[in-house]
Amino acid sequence: MREKTAAPLGTLIYKLDDVPPPGPATLAAVQHILAAIVGIVTPTLIIGGVLGLGAEVPYLIAMSLFVSGVATFIQCRRIGPVGSGLLSLQGTSFAFLGAVLAAGFAVKGRGGTPEDILAMIFGLCLVGCLVEIALSQFIGKLGRIITPTVTGVVITVIGLSLVKVGFTDFAGGATAGENLGDPVNLALGFLVVAVILVLSFHSNR
């Protein structure tokens, strides 16, 4: 393994076996954590709130973070045929909300307790991950079915389904109550959007 300090513009800064210096590595780690924490916790909060899990929500969040860490470790280090060997952060996904909520409502409709709902969710995720691991071994052949058009449509639908959540958070969040849409909340939302746009278009050369 070797350390790389610079690379020509337009090429990879660090390749697979390169070791970044401690400073950039730390900043990259913090960036990954900040970018992932919302994506991992938000679906969990939605599931817990919609299914009325109440006091079980912190436990559900803890399990999401724990499994994310374990899955990321496996993805990076490769265990047998499983894993890419790349820094590919694993976490929850909004794509599975429909299936999880449907299963949760099915259990709740039969009089199931929050513990029963959690058992169903964890069991469903366990079976689902095994299916994904098996399918990943045929990713080359699946490329004929899961084309860019298919993935593009799925990602677009996920984004459209989150429009309501996005606007609600922009105006103050689901718990804002009568303060939803207050000028201070909107100003904060516009400030966040402005910062994102500035950082997105900023050229670091």
CSV table of C-alpha atoms in Angstrom, one decimal:
chain,number,residue,atom,x,y,z
A,1,MET,CA,0.0,0.0,0.0
A,2,ARG,CA,1.3,3.4,-0.8
A,3,GLU,CA,0.4,7.0,0.0
A,4,LYS,CA,-0.7,9.4,-2.7
A,5,THR,CA,-0.6,13.1,-2.3
A,6,ALA,CA,-1.7,14.6,-5.6
A,7,ALA,CA,-3.2,13.6,-8.9
A,8,PRO,CA,-3.7,15.4,-12.2
A,9,LEU,CA,-7.1,17.2,-12.6
A,10,GLY,CA,-9.8,14.9,-14.0
A,11,THR,CA,-8.3,11.7,-12.7
A,12,LEU,CA,-8.9,9.7,-9.5
A,13,ILE,CA,-7.2,11.2,-6.5
A,14,TYR,CA,-7.0,7.9,-4.6
A,15,LYS,CA,-7.2,4.5,-6.1
A,16,LEU,CA,-8.3,1.3,-4.5
A,17,ASP,CA,-5.0,0.5,-2.6
A,18,ASP,CA,-3.9,4.1,-1.9
A,19,VAL,CA,-3.8,5.3,1.7
A,20,PRO,CA,-5.0,8.9,2.1
A,21,PRO,CA,-3.2,11.1,4.7
A,22,PRO,CA,-4.8,11.3,8.2
A,23,GLY,CA,-6.3,14.8,7.5
A,24,PRO,CA,-8.2,14.1,4.3
A,25,ALA,CA,-9.1,10.6,5.6
A,26,THR,CA,-10.7,12.1,8.8
A,27,LEU,CA,-12.6,14.8,6.8
A,28,ALA,CA,-13.9,12.1,4.4
A,29,ALA,CA,-15.0,10.0,7.3
A,30,VAL,CA,-16.9,12.9,9.0
A,31,GLN,CA,-18.5,13.7,5.6
A,32,HIS,CA,-19.6,10.1,5.2
A,33,ILE,CA,-21.1,10.1,8.7
A,34,LEU,CA,-22.9,13.4,8.3
A,35,ALA,CA,-24.3,12.4,4.9
A,36,ALA,CA,-25.4,9.0,6.1
A,37,ILE,CA,-26.9,9.7,9.4
A,38,VAL,CA,-30.0,11.4,8.0
A,39,GLY,CA,-30.5,8.7,5.3
A,40,ILE,CA,-30.2,6.0,7.9
A,41,VAL,CA,-32.3,7.5,10.7
A,42,THR,CA,-35.1,9.2,8.6
A,43,PRO,CA,-36.6,6.0,7.2
A,44,THR,CA,-36.5,4.5,10.7
A,45,LEU,CA,-38.4,7.5,12.1
A,46,ILE,CA,-41.0,7.3,9.4
A,47,ILE,CA,-41.5,3.6,10.0
A,48,GLY,CA,-41.7,4.1,13.8
A,49,GLY,CA,-44.1,7.1,13.5
A,50,VAL,CA,-46.5,5.6,10.9
A,51,LEU,CA,-46.7,2.2,12.7
A,52,GLY,CA,-47.0,3.8,16.1
A,53,LEU,CA,-44.0,2.0,17.6
A,54,GLY,CA,-43.6,4.7,20.3
A,55,ALA,CA,-40.9,3.7,22.8
A,56,GLU,CA,-39.5,1.1,20.4
A,57,VAL,CA,-38.3,3.8,18.0
A,58,PRO,CA,-34.9,4.5,19.7
A,59,TYR,CA,-34.2,0.7,19.6
A,60,LEU,CA,-35.1,0.6,15.9
A,61,ILE,CA,-32.7,3.5,15.2
A,62,ALA,CA,-30.0,1.8,17.2
A,63,MET,CA,-30.4,-1.4,15.2
A,64,SER,CA,-30.3,0.5,11.9
A,65,LEU,CA,-27.0,2.2,12.9
A,66,PHE,CA,-25.6,-1.1,14.1
A,67,VAL,CA,-26.5,-3.0,11.0
A,68,SER,CA,-25.2,-0.2,8.8
A,69,GLY,CA,-21.8,-0.4,10.5
A,70,VAL,CA,-21.6,-4.2,10.2
A,71,ALA,CA,-22.8,-4.2,6.5
A,72,THR,CA,-20.3,-1.4,5.6
A,73,PHE,CA,-17.5,-3.4,7.2
A,74,ILE,CA,-18.4,-6.5,5.2
A,75,GLN,CA,-18.7,-4.4,2.0
A,76,CYS,CA,-15.3,-2.9,2.5
A,77,ARG,CA,-13.3,-5.9,3.7
A,78,ARG,CA,-15.0,-8.6,1.6
A,79,ILE,CA,-16.0,-11.8,3.3
A,80,GLY,CA,-15.8,-14.6,0.8
A,81,PRO,CA,-17.8,-13.6,-2.3
A,82,VAL,CA,-19.7,-10.9,-0.4
A,83,GLY,CA,-18.5,-7.3,-0.6
A,84,SER,CA,-17.1,-5.0,-3.2
A,85,GLY,CA,-13.8,-4.2,-1.5
A,86,LEU,CA,-14.6,-0.5,-1.8
A,87,LEU,CA,-15.7,2.1,0.8
A,88,SER,CA,-19.4,1.7,0.0
A,89,LEU,CA,-21.4,2.9,3.0
A,90,GLN,CA,-24.5,0.7,3.7
A,91,GLY,CA,-27.7,1.9,5.3
A,92,THR,CA,-31.4,1.9,5.2
A,93,SER,CA,-33.2,3.0,2.0
A,94,PHE,CA,-36.5,4.7,1.2
A,95,ALA,CA,-37.1,2.2,-1.5
A,96,PHE,CA,-38.1,-0.5,1.0
A,97,LEU,CA,-40.5,1.7,3.0
A,98,GLY,CA,-43.6,0.5,1.2
A,99,ALA,CA,-42.8,-3.2,1.8
A,100,VAL,CA,-41.9,-2.7,5.5
A,101,LEU,CA,-44.9,-0.5,6.2
A,102,ALA,CA,-47.3,-3.0,4.4
A,103,ALA,CA,-45.9,-5.9,6.6
A,104,GLY,CA,-46.1,-3.8,9.7
A,105,PHE,CA,-49.7,-2.8,9.0
A,106,ALA,CA,-50.6,-6.5,8.4
A,107,VAL,CA,-49.2,-7.4,11.8
A,108,LYS,CA,-50.9,-4.4,13.5
A,109,GLY,CA,-54.2,-5.2,11.8
A,110,ARG,CA,-54.2,-8.6,13.4
A,111,GLY,CA,-53.7,-7.1,16.9
A,112,GLY,CA,-49.9,-7.5,17.0
A,113,THR,CA,-47.9,-5.6,19.6
A,114,PRO,CA,-45.0,-3.3,18.8
A,115,GLU,CA,-42.7,-6.2,19.6
A,116,ASP,CA,-44.5,-8.4,17.0
A,117,ILE,CA,-44.2,-5.6,14.4
A,118,LEU,CA,-40.4,-5.3,15.1
A,119,ALA,CA,-40.0,-9.1,14.8
A,120,MET,CA,-41.8,-8.9,11.4
A,121,ILE,CA,-39.6,-6.0,10.2
A,122,PHE,CA,-36.3,-7.7,11.3
A,123,GLY,CA,-37.3,-11.0,9.8
A,124,LEU,CA,-38.4,-9.4,6.6
A,125,CYS,CA,-35.1,-7.5,6.3
A,126,LEU,CA,-33.1,-10.7,7.1
A,127,VAL,CA,-34.7,-12.6,4.3
A,128,GLY,CA,-34.5,-9.7,2.0
A,129,CYS,CA,-30.8,-9.2,2.5
A,130,LEU,CA,-30.1,-12.9,1.8
A,131,VAL,CA,-32.0,-12.5,-1.5
A,132,GLU,CA,-29.9,-9.5,-2.3
A,133,ILE,CA,-26.7,-11.3,-1.5
A,134,ALA,CA,-27.7,-14.2,-3.7
A,135,LEU,CA,-28.7,-11.9,-6.6
A,136,SER,CA,-25.4,-9.9,-6.3
A,137,GLN,CA,-23.5,-13.0,-7.5
A,138,PHE,CA,-25.3,-12.6,-10.9
A,139,ILE,CA,-25.1,-8.8,-11.2
A,140,GLY,CA,-23.6,-9.0,-14.7
A,141,LYS,CA,-26.5,-11.0,-16.1
A,142,LEU,CA,-29.1,-8.9,-14.1
A,143,GLY,CA,-27.8,-5.8,-16.0
A,144,ARG,CA,-29.9,-7.0,-19.0
A,145,ILE,CA,-33.0,-6.6,-16.8
A,146,ILE,CA,-32.1,-3.8,-14.4
A,147,THR,CA,-31.3,-1.3,-17.1
A,148,PRO,CA,-30.5,2.4,-16.5
A,149,THR,CA,-34.1,3.1,-17.5
A,150,VAL,CA,-35.5,0.9,-14.8
A,151,THR,CA,-33.2,2.2,-12.1
A,152,GLY,CA,-33.9,5.8,-13.3
A,153,VAL,CA,-37.6,5.3,-13.0
A,154,VAL,CA,-37.3,3.8,-9.5
A,155,ILE,CA,-35.1,6.6,-8.2
A,156,THR,CA,-37.5,9.2,-9.7
A,157,VAL,CA,-40.5,7.6,-8.0
A,158,ILE,CA,-38.7,7.5,-4.7
A,159,GLY,CA,-37.8,11.2,-5.0
A,160,LEU,CA,-41.4,12.0,-5.9
A,161,SER,CA,-42.8,10.1,-3.0
A,162,LEU,CA,-40.5,12.2,-0.7
A,163,VAL,CA,-41.7,15.6,-2.0
A,164,LYS,CA,-44.3,15.9,0.8
A,165,VAL,CA,-41.7,15.0,3.5
A,166,GLY,CA,-39.2,17.4,2.0
A,167,PHE,CA,-41.6,20.4,1.9
A,168,THR,CA,-42.8,19.6,5.4
A,169,ASP,CA,-39.3,19.6,6.8
A,170,PHE,CA,-38.5,22.7,4.8
A,171,ALA,CA,-41.4,24.5,6.6
A,172,GLY,CA,-40.4,23.4,10.0
A,173,GLY,CA,-41.0,19.6,10.3
A,174,ALA,CA,-43.8,17.3,11.2
A,175,THR,CA,-43.7,18.4,14.8
A,176,ALA,CA,-43.9,22.1,14.1
A,177,GLY,CA,-47.6,22.2,14.7
A,178,GLU,CA,-49.0,25.7,14.3
A,179,ASN,CA,-45.5,27.0,13.6
A,180,LEU,CA,-45.4,25.1,10.3
A,181,GLY,CA,-44.5,27.6,7.6
A,182,ASP,CA,-43.4,30.4,9.9
A,183,PRO,CA,-41.0,32.9,8.3
A,184,VAL,CA,-38.2,31.8,10.6
A,185,ASN,CA,-38.6,28.2,9.5
A,186,LEU,CA,-38.7,29.1,5.8
A,187,ALA,CA,-35.7,31.4,6.2
A,188,LEU,CA,-33.7,28.5,7.7
A,189,GLY,CA,-34.9,26.2,4.9
A,190,PHE,CA,-33.8,28.7,2.2
A,191,LEU,CA,-30.4,29.1,4.0
A,192,VAL,CA,-29.8,25.4,3.9
A,193,VAL,CA,-30.7,25.2,0.2
A,194,ALA,CA,-28.4,28.2,-0.5
A,195,VAL,CA,-25.5,26.5,1.4
A,196,ILE,CA,-26.0,23.3,-0.5
A,197,LEU,CA,-26.1,25.1,-3.9
A,198,VAL,CA,-22.9,27.1,-3.1
A,199,LEU,CA,-21.0,24.0,-2.0
A,200,SER,CA,-22.2,22.0,-4.9
A,201,PHE,CA,-21.0,24.5,-7.5
A,202,HIS,CA,-17.9,25.5,-5.7
A,203,SER,CA,-14.8,24.4,-7.6
A,204,ASN,CA,-12.1,23.1,-5.2
A,205,ARG,CA,-8.8,23.5,-7.3
